[in-house]
Each structure stands twice: as C-alpha cells, then as structure tokens.
Amino acid sequence: MDLENQARINALVEEHGAENIVVLLGGAEAEASGLAAETVTVGDPTFAGPLAGVELGLAVYHIFELKDYVDETVWDEQISMMEMVLDVDEIVEEVKSFRDQGSKYNK
Amino acid sequence: MPKAVIKGAGYALIHANDMVVTHGTTLTAEAAKNPDSQLFSDVAANLQSYEETVAYPPNQCYIGNVTPEELNNLPKPWYENGLENACRQGKMGEVMPLDEFIGIMKICDSFDLVMIEKDFVEHTKKALEAHGMFSAEEIATIGNGHDLEKIEPRVAEHKADPIMFDGKLVGCVKQAHDSDPNLNSHIMFENMVAKASGVVALKNLLIKNDIDPESIDYIIETSEEACGDMNQRGGGNFAKAIGEVAGLKNATGSDTRAFCAAPVHGLVNATALVSSGIFKNVVVVAGGATAKLGMNSKDHLKKGVPVLENAIGAFAILVSKDDGVSPFVRTDAIGRHRIGSGSSPQAVTSAIITDPLDKINLKITDIDKYSVEMQNPEITKPAGAGDVPEANYKMIAALGVKRGDIDRKELLNFVKQHGMTGWALTQGHIPSGVPYVGFAREALMNGEIKRAMIVGKGSLFLARMTNLFDGVSFILEQNTGIVEESSFSKDEVRSLIAESMRKLGESLVEDKE
C-alpha cells in the first residue's frame, strides 16, 4: 500500500480510534487488494511504510462485499461495469482471508 | 469545417542502461536510503544490451517494423525470443544507442551545461556522422570536449549529474544556477534528455515522411517534465526548444501538460488549430522521462524478468490540413472526462468512450480498433499491474454489454477483435493512445479498418492538486477524398440556399399579388 495512504490511515486511527474505522477497498485485483487488507490488519508486509509492524486490526472490506448496502442505481452507474470485468470471487476471498485472520473490529 | 488529418508519425527509443542506474527514481531513491544496496549490481546485471533492446519485439513494434497483430502472434516471453536480423531503423522510427544520444544532448545544449570527455566526443561525433540525422555543421557544435579531470570534481561536488556510458563517466550535465532548485543539475539532466529525445522523434517524423521542417507552423509539446526557474517552475517551453534544434524556423509553440493524457490533449488541440484554419501544420511532440527508467526493476528482478524499462520513449505526430487521403479526426465526437463525470472506472470509460460515440450514433463495435493505455504487459504483469490494455478493452466491452451493443458472451471476442496487445514502454505519456497513431494511419489508408479511437488517460491526483482523473479521446476515420477548402460548413451553405429560395418564393408571391 502507498506509504502516504498508510500514514493517513494511521493518523485517522489516532484521531478516531481503531474500533471506529472501516477500510473500504476498491482494488481491481486480488493480490493488491489482499496486500492492502494485510497492511491495515497485521501491518505492512513490505516493511517500507508507517504501518510496518503496526497491528491496527481494522475492519476491512472490498466494495464487492457490500453490494447489499449500496443503492442499486449508484451500483449500476459506478460499479456494475467493473463487476463484469474483474474476478470478484478471487478478490473477495483474498480480502476476507486477511480480515478473518487480522481484523479485531466489526467483523 | 475543413478536416484535420494525421499526416505522419515518428517514434524513438533511446537505449539508456546507464541512466536506469543514475537517474531512474527507483534506483535514486534506493541510493538515498542505502547507497551500498545490492539492487544496483542486480539491476546492472539484468539489463538488455543495445542489440537485445533493438531485437526485443515490442520495441520493433514501437518503431513500426512489427505490427501489433504480428507482435501478438510472436512467441512469448518476448524477452527470450528476440527477433533475428532486427534493424535499429524502423518504418516510423528508430532505436538509438546511448553513445549517439549523448552527442545529441550536446547538440541540444544552448547554455553550455553539457560537458563531454574529449575521447568520447570523437567517438560520438563519428557515430553521428555515420548516422546522418545531423549535418556536419550541427555535429561540429559538439566542440572538442573536456578533460575528465574537469568533469570528475563537478560530479563529486554534486554540481553536475554524471553522464555514464558502459559504466564509465564520459560527461556531465552541470547545474544552471548555484541556488535555484529548479535549475539544479538533476533537473537540467532530466530536461536535457526530454528535449534531446523529443528532437530524435521529431527528426524521425520529418525525415521518414519527407516533411519540410520549415512547413511546420506550431508545436505542442506534451511530455511530463517541467522547465523553468525558481520564479516559474513550469514556465516552459520545450516545444520551441525542440523545434529550434530540428530546424522548424517558422514555428512557434507551447507545452501542454495533463500527465499521461497530454499527448491526446495535444492532438485534439492540434486538430482544432488546423481545422479552424489558424495553422496548416501542427506537430505534437514529446520527449521521454529518465525518472521512469527501471521503475519496476525490483519486481522484475524478483520474478526473474530482465529490467525491461531500459529505454527512453519519444514520439512526434504531424496534424495537417486535409490532403484528401490521410485519415481525419472526427471533430464532432471528441471524448472528454468532465470535471463532473466522476472518477470510477465506469464513469471514466463512459465519458471518454461511449459519450462521443453517442454523439454520432455509433455503437462500440463501429470502432475497429481502440488504442488505449498501450503498456507492454511483459513490463506491467510482473509488477502486479496486470495487462493494462486488456483491462481497458474488457471495460469497454463490459460497457458495450450494458448498452446492449454486444452480447455478454461476446465480451472476450470483442477484446480480441477490437483490442491489441500492448507494446509501449511504461514512460507515462508514451503508451497513452499515441503508439498506435502511426499504425492506424496505415491501416485506415489501406482500408484494413474504417475507424480507430485514440484514448489518453491521466492520473491527475499524482500532483496532489486534485483527486480528479482525466481522459480524452478522438476518432480517426478513413478519408473520403472530398477536400473541404471553404470556410462554410455544408449546413451553412444549405441554410443560405434555403434562405435565398424562401426570399425568391416570397418575391414571386408579391409579384403575383
């Protein structure tokens, strides 16, 4: 995950508390989405950014997991095209596995 | 409105292995953190030689010797299947070795900032004489060079950036000011390379299409660098600087910036200047970026792939008034990502692909070929970015399914038929739509295709000024051969005739009365 985004997430957690934060991913690919989920749960696996060794344990979901929570028209306008193109199952499975392992809140 | 046509395209790659190590940001960032890093020797050991770079099939495609269709059928991985008897000169461009290019950097040096070692000067002059791109007078401006003892201390004191060739110091680019950070040696080096590589592409366009440099009226430069000093960091102007070296005596010009989308913005602007009658010949040109050399080298090394980002990319495209044969730009269907469009991939794709098609009642399948972000997948896949053009084609196809233009089960067929494999280096603006313009011109002129769409996309958020995305597109179409010289449009003529007829009718009625 981008180092600057790691710093921003860290700052938001300090301000609002980890239990009040949900990270919503929009990654187009399973590996990258998984890396992001890993970073905000058990820490930056590349040990390059501010979240290296920091176990935030945040709740993390991919937008594809939250279809039921999104207005149908908005989903159709903004996401349905990518839903047709991407490997939704693979992405969801990858993010879920990191959430199951590392999320402490809002699972 | 008179048509604006694509009159020619020129492309250049500069083999720049030494610059990967000295000026690619992945390597310079590593040097700042860990000067003794293993990465430097690992990268140096995994770079393609000049001959391998010439023979690398995607590079042969970039300079026009292999078509995108042929490239797709060549055995993969391409980096293990170099083409035999590959030529550095292509139909539309060339792959230039670094020793020649260093001489051209000196030819481009208006402020005596480039120093080259004496023996290397002799070497580069001979190479340039044999090449034939520059005249004897131009080559003479390289001068006699300097002793290495004069160059080394400047580099050691960080008052100059090193110019290396085969791992040896052969010159430097000096800082242009003692304290101005925008004129430091690093920025001067980057800008000098952008300027000189732009010149090589422009010269290829002019020479290979037999275009008189003095016929060019205007230049739009669309790279991703900025030249200026501390009071105007992006003051400009690369366009005139490049045009000056290439002998475009009658042209003025300006720089257009929009990240990777800038070349397509440039072509849209050029089209407007030509079809409005303001200018007859407008060149859109861009040099390359040293910063992006070896950008994904860490991932390439991890996956056992050579460091393929070892060349600087450049291009030049001429937009001219209608000649009756060259493909023309449909000015009634320019796609643009509006500020209010939204930044989701779906919103972007609708704004730049389907909105312009709707304007002229075309279906997604009415465009034979889409040229999107044409990055070479051998570079992007090992870096985790996937196959970028293929992802773009899938998005276009999915939108086609949603609109009912194609059936869902035809999605992958659409990708095959209307898409292409990528071949361009990951130099930001270089892969963005423009690599196919030369091929599109040929395919439209020989009747292989009827329409192509050229798409540019840009990640504006990288500059931290806006979170917006950007994109523009235009459609190229076969020329009908009917040249519209008049400044009246058909509709205007029709309405004038209708008005006259009406008046005539009224006067006849009055006479009768």
mmCIF file of N, CA and C in Angstrom, chain A residues 2-4 8 26 28-29 31-32 46 48 73-86, chain B residues 33 303 341-347 349-350 384 391 394-399 401-402 408 411 464 467:
data_model
loop_
_atom_site.group_PDB
_atom_site.id
_atom_site.type_symbol
_atom_site.label_atom_id
_atom_site.label_comp_id
_atom_site.label_asym_id
_atom_site.label_seq_id
_atom_site.Cartn_x
_atom_site.Cartn_y
_atom_site.Cartn_z
ATOM 1 N N ASP A 2 0.449 2.235 -0.751
ATOM 2 C CA ASP A 2 1.125 3.523 -0.845
ATOM 3 C C ASP A 2 1.498 4.037 0.556
ATOM 4 N N LEU A 3 2.730 4.508 0.712
ATOM 5 C CA LEU A 3 3.224 4.900 2.029
ATOM 6 C C LEU A 3 2.419 6.070 2.604
ATOM 7 N N GLU A 4 2.023 6.953 1.723
ATOM 8 C CA GLU A 4 1.271 8.112 2.189
ATOM 9 C C GLU A 4 -0.115 7.697 2.721
ATOM 10 N N ARG A 8 -1.865 8.195 6.344
ATOM 11 C CA ARG A 8 -3.184 8.808 6.533
ATOM 12 C C ARG A 8 -4.084 7.904 7.376
ATOM 13 N N GLY A 26 -11.130 -0.721 -3.089
ATOM 14 C CA GLY A 26 -11.699 -0.768 -4.443
ATOM 15 C C GLY A 26 -10.709 -1.344 -5.419
ATOM 16 N N ALA A 28 -8.518 -3.511 -8.021
ATOM 17 C CA ALA A 28 -9.009 -4.212 -9.206
ATOM 18 C C ALA A 28 -8.456 -5.628 -9.299
ATOM 19 N N GLU A 29 -7.710 -6.011 -8.302
ATOM 20 C CA GLU A 29 -7.016 -7.287 -8.435
ATOM 21 C C GLU A 29 -6.823 -7.898 -7.043
ATOM 22 N N GLU A 31 -4.429 -9.833 -5.506
ATOM 23 C CA GLU A 31 -3.170 -9.727 -4.760
ATOM 24 C C GLU A 31 -3.014 -8.336 -4.133
ATOM 25 N N ALA A 32 -3.268 -7.299 -4.942
ATOM 26 C CA ALA A 32 -3.114 -5.930 -4.447
ATOM 27 C C ALA A 32 -4.135 -5.637 -3.344
ATOM 28 N N THR A 46 5.606 -5.288 3.490
ATOM 29 C CA THR A 46 6.853 -4.907 2.798
ATOM 30 C C THR A 46 7.807 -4.181 3.766
ATOM 31 N N ALA A 48 7.985 -1.222 4.590
ATOM 32 C CA ALA A 48 8.505 0.018 4.000
ATOM 33 C C ALA A 48 7.797 1.247 4.562
ATOM 34 N N THR A 73 -29.104 2.016 -8.029
ATOM 35 C CA THR A 73 -28.796 2.901 -9.158
ATOM 36 C C THR A 73 -27.335 3.307 -9.135
ATOM 37 N N VAL A 74 -26.844 3.628 -7.937
ATOM 38 C CA VAL A 74 -25.436 4.023 -7.818
ATOM 39 C C VAL A 74 -24.538 2.849 -8.208
ATOM 40 N N TRP A 75 -24.905 1.672 -7.743
ATOM 41 C CA TRP A 75 -24.125 0.476 -8.089
ATOM 42 C C TRP A 75 -24.090 0.295 -9.606
ATOM 43 N N ASP A 76 -25.240 0.439 -10.213
ATOM 44 C CA ASP A 76 -25.326 0.247 -11.663
ATOM 45 C C ASP A 76 -24.481 1.280 -12.412
ATOM 46 N N GLU A 77 -24.507 2.509 -11.902
ATOM 47 C CA GLU A 77 -23.775 3.589 -12.583
ATOM 48 C C GLU A 77 -22.273 3.514 -12.351
ATOM 49 N N GLN A 78 -21.879 3.091 -11.147
ATOM 50 C CA GLN A 78 -20.477 3.218 -10.770
ATOM 51 C C GLN A 78 -19.687 1.910 -10.754
ATOM 52 N N ILE A 79 -20.357 0.801 -10.496
ATOM 53 C CA ILE A 79 -19.588 -0.415 -10.208
ATOM 54 C C ILE A 79 -19.923 -1.602 -11.107
ATOM 55 N N SER A 80 -21.136 -1.630 -11.651
ATOM 56 C CA SER A 80 -21.578 -2.840 -12.368
ATOM 57 C C SER A 80 -20.652 -3.207 -13.526
ATOM 58 N N MET A 81 -20.078 -2.197 -14.184
ATOM 59 C CA MET A 81 -19.176 -2.493 -15.302
ATOM 60 C C MET A 81 -17.949 -3.264 -14.814
ATOM 61 N N MET A 82 -17.343 -2.793 -13.722
ATOM 62 C CA MET A 82 -16.154 -3.463 -13.210
ATOM 63 C C MET A 82 -16.501 -4.834 -12.634
ATOM 64 N N GLU A 83 -17.716 -4.948 -12.121
ATOM 65 C CA GLU A 83 -18.163 -6.233 -11.587
ATOM 66 C C GLU A 83 -18.164 -7.285 -12.695
ATOM 67 N N MET A 84 -18.442 -6.837 -13.921
ATOM 68 C CA MET A 84 -18.478 -7.743 -15.061
ATOM 69 C C MET A 84 -17.064 -8.133 -15.502
ATOM 70 N N VAL A 85 -16.111 -7.236 -15.239
ATOM 71 C CA VAL A 85 -14.759 -7.388 -15.792
ATOM 72 C C VAL A 85 -13.817 -8.120 -14.834
ATOM 73 N N LEU A 86 -13.950 -7.851 -13.548
ATOM 74 C CA LEU A 86 -12.956 -8.347 -12.592
ATOM 75 C C LEU A 86 -13.318 -9.724 -12.031
ATOM 76 N N LYS B 33 18.613 5.976 0.385
ATOM 77 C CA LYS B 33 18.378 5.219 1.626
ATOM 78 C C LYS B 33 19.539 4.291 1.953
ATOM 79 N N LYS B 303 10.909 -11.526 -10.127
ATOM 80 C CA LYS B 303 10.211 -12.514 -10.966
ATOM 81 C C LYS B 303 11.116 -13.096 -12.058
ATOM 82 N N SER B 341 -17.754 14.277 -14.205
ATOM 83 C CA SER B 341 -18.038 12.915 -14.673
ATOM 84 C C SER B 341 -17.959 11.868 -13.572
ATOM 85 N N GLY B 342 -17.136 12.116 -12.551
ATOM 86 C CA GLY B 342 -16.887 11.086 -11.537
ATOM 87 C C GLY B 342 -15.655 10.294 -11.899
ATOM 88 N N SER B 343 -15.032 9.696 -10.891
ATOM 89 C CA SER B 343 -13.742 9.063 -11.142
ATOM 90 C C SER B 343 -13.768 7.544 -11.125
ATOM 91 N N SER B 344 -14.939 6.940 -11.010
ATOM 92 C CA SER B 344 -14.965 5.475 -11.052
ATOM 93 C C SER B 344 -14.607 5.040 -12.472
ATOM 94 N N PRO B 345 -14.008 3.851 -12.614
ATOM 95 C CA PRO B 345 -13.633 3.399 -13.962
ATOM 96 C C PRO B 345 -14.807 3.445 -14.928
ATOM 97 N N GLN B 346 -16.005 3.141 -14.406
ATOM 98 C CA GLN B 346 -17.192 3.138 -15.263
ATOM 99 C C GLN B 346 -17.519 4.546 -15.757
ATOM 100 N N ALA B 347 -17.409 5.516 -14.838
ATOM 101 C CA ALA B 347 -17.704 6.903 -15.212
ATOM 102 C C ALA B 347 -16.688 7.406 -16.223
ATOM 103 N N THR B 349 -14.816 5.572 -18.300
ATOM 104 C CA THR B 349 -14.955 4.884 -19.590
ATOM 105 C C THR B 349 -16.174 5.411 -20.356
ATOM 106 N N SER B 350 -17.255 5.667 -19.644
ATOM 107 C CA SER B 350 -18.435 6.222 -20.322
ATOM 108 C C SER B 350 -18.107 7.587 -20.918
ATOM 109 N N GLY B 384 2.650 -6.515 -10.927
ATOM 110 C CA GLY B 384 1.354 -6.584 -10.255
ATOM 111 C C GLY B 384 0.309 -5.646 -10.827
ATOM 112 N N ALA B 391 -7.163 -4.928 -19.757
ATOM 113 C CA ALA B 391 -8.134 -4.470 -18.744
ATOM 114 C C ALA B 391 -8.999 -3.355 -19.318
ATOM 115 N N LYS B 394 -11.532 -4.851 -21.724
ATOM 116 C CA LYS B 394 -12.614 -5.537 -21.013
ATOM 117 C C LYS B 394 -13.624 -4.515 -20.490
ATOM 118 N N MET B 395 -13.109 -3.383 -20.019
ATOM 119 C CA MET B 395 -14.025 -2.349 -19.513
ATOM 120 C C MET B 395 -14.900 -1.805 -20.643
ATOM 121 N N ILE B 396 -14.281 -1.563 -21.797
ATOM 122 C CA ILE B 396 -15.056 -1.049 -22.940
ATOM 123 C C ILE B 396 -16.113 -2.082 -23.337
ATOM 124 N N ALA B 397 -15.683 -3.361 -23.368
ATOM 125 C CA ALA B 397 -16.616 -4.430 -23.752
ATOM 126 C C ALA B 397 -17.766 -4.527 -22.751
ATOM 127 N N ALA B 398 -17.437 -4.429 -21.458
ATOM 128 C CA ALA B 398 -18.475 -4.529 -20.429
ATOM 129 C C ALA B 398 -19.494 -3.404 -20.575
ATOM 130 N N LEU B 399 -18.986 -2.234 -20.921
ATOM 131 C CA LEU B 399 -19.886 -1.105 -21.149
ATOM 132 C C LEU B 399 -20.764 -1.390 -22.376
ATOM 133 N N VAL B 401 -21.744 -4.323 -23.303
ATOM 134 C CA VAL B 401 -22.761 -5.284 -22.860
ATOM 135 C C VAL B 401 -23.900 -4.529 -22.168
ATOM 136 N N LYS B 402 -23.530 -3.609 -21.282
ATOM 137 C CA LYS B 402 -24.544 -2.844 -20.546
ATOM 138 C C LYS B 402 -25.439 -2.041 -21.497
ATOM 139 N N ARG B 408 -23.236 -10.551 -23.808
ATOM 140 C CA ARG B 408 -22.260 -10.804 -22.750
ATOM 141 C C ARG B 408 -21.255 -11.896 -23.134
ATOM 142 N N LEU B 411 -18.041 -10.872 -24.950
ATOM 143 C CA LEU B 411 -17.128 -9.924 -24.290
ATOM 144 C C LEU B 411 -15.663 -10.179 -24.657
ATOM 145 N N ARG B 464 -1.248 16.037 -6.561
ATOM 146 C CA ARG B 464 -1.854 16.445 -5.280
ATOM 147 C C ARG B 464 -2.619 17.775 -5.354
ATOM 148 N N ASN B 467 -8.175 15.449 -6.835
ATOM 149 C CA ASN B 467 -8.342 13.994 -6.834
ATOM 150 C C ASN B 467 -8.904 13.502 -8.164
#
